Amino acid sequence: MEIREIIKKKRDGNKVSREEIETFLNGYLEGMVTDYQMSAFLMACYIKGLDDEETLWLTDVMTSSGKRFDLSEMPGARVDKHSTGGVGDKVSIVLAPLMAAADVVVPMIAGRGLGHTGGTIDKLEAIPGFNTSLRFMDMRNILWETGVVITAQSEEIAPLDKRLYELRNATATVESIPLIASSIMSKKLAEGLNGLVLDVKVGAGAFMKTPEDAERLARTMVEIGNSSGVKTIALITDMNEPLGKAVGNALEIRECINILKGKEEADLSELILTLGAFMLIIAEEIVTFNEEDTSLSFNEVEITDDLIETKRHKLQSLIDSGDALAKFVEMIESQGGNPEVVANPALMPVASNMKPVEAPESGIIQFIDAEKIGHAALLLGAGRTRPDEPIDHAAGIILNRKSSQEVSKGDFIAVLHYNDDRNLDSAYQLVMDAFKIDKEPPPQRELIKKVIL
Amino acid sequence: MEIREIIKKKRDGNKVSREEIETFLNGYLEGMVTDYQMSAFLMACYIKGLDDEETLWLTDVMTSSGKRFDLSEMPGARVDKHSTGGVGDKVSIVLAPLMAAADVVVPMIAGRGLGHTGGTIDKLEAIPGFNTSLRFMDMRNILWETGVVITAQSEEIAPLDKRLYELRNATATVESIPLIASSIMSKKLAEGLNGLVLDVKVGAGAFMKTPEDAERLARTMVEIGNSSGVKTIALITDMNEPLGKAVGNALEIRECINILKGKEEADLSELILTLGAFMLIIAEEIVTFNEEDTSLSFNEVEITDDLIETKRHKLQSLIDSGDALAKFVEMIESQGGNPEVVANPALMPVASNMKPVEAPESGIIQFIDAEKIGHAALLLGAGRTRPDEPIDHAAGIILNRKSSQEVSKGDFIAVLHYNDDRNLDSAYQLVMDAFKIDKEPPPQRELIKKVIL
């Protein structure tokens, strides 16, 4: 099979076969296909698209390029949650120990921040000593011990995806729904999961700017997951406004600790409980674990509002009882972090300077632009524009108000935390601009827009 | 300007600016833009297209990447002919000395064969000693002396085009009309021409398979030429059937010598005289050379059938008088070749074996498939599939009959010339298959399909 013929097929908008995708991608791994041939192929995929089958095949080859965790001997269901990335999205950090407290095994591989969005791994690294570079053996040991682990993607996991992502990043072929879907799912399918809940963000602060694109991405990933034996559900959720009030790594860990201690944070708590409820439905209702031979079966379950409510209730009670917080402490310890941060968050990096942002007028906050807040945090040092850049874990922004709340002119609507003031003025201006204030109350924010089963 | 933004623009089908094309291509030359970024860009160009302005800018940067011949001090008009490639297309070898005999200066940079099409440079190299690797200084000296030179593209000429062509060849982005047009024209514009006649082939043996594509390519090149101060005319000509009767390097030189000696070869002689007539119209009617300050001016001229006929007549008389043949001898001598081949063609490589192909039935030849004949010649060793492969100058095919001629079953319709018999059977079968024989006379072959001014 000629490599150029495969490129040509996609160039002309024809469907490539499973065998052709395998030949092309394995040829790339073996050095028979060059970077420039791959980037031409990726551009053709970007422009001409891939159908669900092609996307599934691509995903499968990427997963197979690395290790697949075999956790089949572990009792119970292994369920993960993955978000497509947003601003102030610290959901995983609360959800992972919370689900483990509910006896769901969570083997989570998470990412780092890039551009205006943060990453779970960066946030966890604000905890002194917390090790996010675990190898499979360590990960399995920790899972047996505590039922939860959060680690960065290692070289062992879908190495082909990493190489393709770097090429796509250099050649303007990142924003392709099938390529994004296969990149995300190739890593998730390496985790040895039985279930997966996807949080597909849509809005100003998300990669998917329109509900149509978000839904297309969600459906593609659900299709890949279900076709691969992982029960997958996607929620499409709002990312026009940051989640919770903290943006920036140590600041976000503080907010997570507060939530695990029982302090509610309207949108953030709502999203954590709903995503968790779907994870629990998969673990407790859909997947049945056979103790005898460690086999699994999947049940057809009607997901009613009542069922969701029951699961949310259970999770809330695990927060109220302190079990989730205890599991978080256990998780920190098992990954080498200092668990005293839970009692004393000031053990994490703290910024040497703070600057309040004053409301420019009185009124009701209509909306806080997530992308602008994310960029402002990036400018203060909380993020990075290139994958290898160091970040300042202390830097970030606390929003004192959220949308629908009243402010008077001169109120402190946000506080900037920073060590480096080089971009302070631009960050300040971005935060000012992010707040839209008007006289009338804004329409109710719809946090969870759709569920894709 | 961010490199990825330029790729993105073309990826999304938007027009890129002159400045963006310059930044991107010069960045490539300087190593700031990688091969994989270039190939992603080329794939986007392939799929989304380039308009006339973008194509002109691209051409201009490619020409500027190398040397532009300054021949402005030479008296008279410098006019070249370029063909998009075919089977048995030895027009240049007759036309270049013929035009020089008519006092037109012809600084021709020609190509080598690839796949089923032959190349002028390979054919000339069948002449013992003939040097096709001239540098600019040598080329200029020869032009002053004889008025004609045919040489291969050197590293000095549009080096960027060479690099892009190699990338395109590896990434299935060759067959793009704007990319083909800019590749051809970037080299022609380096020749310091005042006029150019393009022979755009269409049909089974050509790269352009449809009249629409051929016309699009022709118009794009005419536009580039005229916008760059080179009076350019394109003829769209038939390449369903090989030109003349010889296919293969030394065999074709023999046929050229016969034509220069006055032997007519229906389609081939017709095409040479017509292309030559347009070259002469440019040199004698359109371009005016001012002896005082060596400046040029261009006249509006109505190209009537009478005018074409007059010019054809003049060229025919230069063949009949032996002037064209004498110029050919002069050209061979000036480029270091052995001029005795003109008297004794057997001084060129001669194949050790010949095998006739018998007509499988009686009837009238409808058509001889140029692509099949070209492939058969390639299999016998006359061509190459990769740019660096050696070729056998002796190998090839002589067609004893052409379309519209009668044959009886068992007549020798062609003869295969070969030294290496490894692919003899496949070549034989291809030649058999190339001849379509039927009872009725075929429709008249339309050799020159259109003139694009």
CSV table of C-alpha atoms in Angstrom, one decimal, chain A residues 3-4 7-8 10-12 35-37 39-41 43-44 46-48 166-175, chain B residues 3-4 7-8 10-12 35-37 39-41 43-44 46-48 166-175:
chain,number,residue,atom,x,y,z
A,3,ILE,CA,1.6,6.0,1.6
A,4,ARG,CA,0.9,8.7,-0.9
A,7,ILE,CA,-2.9,10.8,1.8
A,8,LYS,CA,-4.6,11.2,-1.6
A,10,LYS,CA,-8.3,11.7,2.4
A,11,ARG,CA,-7.2,14.7,0.3
A,12,ASP,CA,-10.0,13.9,-2.1
A,35,ASP,CA,6.5,14.3,9.7
A,36,TYR,CA,5.7,16.2,6.6
A,37,GLN,CA,3.6,13.4,5.2
A,39,SER,CA,1.1,16.9,8.6
A,40,ALA,CA,-0.2,16.8,5.1
A,41,PHE,CA,-2.5,14.0,6.1
A,43,MET,CA,-4.5,18.9,7.2
A,44,ALA,CA,-6.5,16.8,4.8
A,46,TYR,CA,-8.9,18.7,9.3
A,47,ILE,CA,-10.5,20.0,6.1
A,48,LYS,CA,-12.2,16.9,4.8
A,166,GLU,CA,2.7,18.5,18.7
A,167,LEU,CA,2.5,18.4,14.9
A,168,ARG,CA,-1.1,19.6,14.9
A,169,ASN,CA,-0.1,22.4,17.3
A,170,ALA,CA,2.6,23.6,14.8
A,171,THR,CA,0.4,23.2,11.7
A,172,ALA,CA,-2.9,24.8,12.7
A,173,THR,CA,-4.8,21.5,12.7
A,174,VAL,CA,-5.8,21.4,16.4
A,175,GLU,CA,-9.4,22.6,16.2
B,3,ILE,CA,3.3,31.2,10.9
B,4,ARG,CA,0.4,29.2,12.2
B,7,ILE,CA,-1.6,28.2,7.6
B,8,LYS,CA,-4.9,28.8,9.4
B,10,LYS,CA,-5.4,29.1,3.9
B,11,ARG,CA,-6.9,26.2,5.8
B,12,ASP,CA,-10.1,28.1,6.2
B,35,ASP,CA,8.9,20.9,6.3
B,36,TYR,CA,5.8,19.8,8.2
B,37,GLN,CA,4.4,23.3,8.4
B,39,SER,CA,3.4,20.5,3.8
B,40,ALA,CA,0.3,21.3,5.9
B,41,PHE,CA,0.2,24.7,4.0
B,43,MET,CA,-2.2,20.6,1.4
B,44,ALA,CA,-4.4,23.5,2.4
B,46,TYR,CA,-4.2,22.0,-2.8
B,47,ILE,CA,-7.7,21.6,-1.3
B,48,LYS,CA,-8.7,25.3,-0.9
B,166,GLU,CA,10.0,17.3,-3.6
B,167,LEU,CA,7.6,17.9,-0.6
B,168,ARG,CA,4.6,17.9,-2.9
B,169,ASN,CA,5.7,14.7,-4.5
B,170,ALA,CA,5.9,13.0,-1.1
B,171,THR,CA,2.6,14.4,0.2
B,172,ALA,CA,0.2,13.9,-2.7
B,173,THR,CA,-0.1,17.6,-3.5
B,174,VAL,CA,1.4,17.6,-7.0
B,175,GLU,CA,-1.8,17.8,-9.0
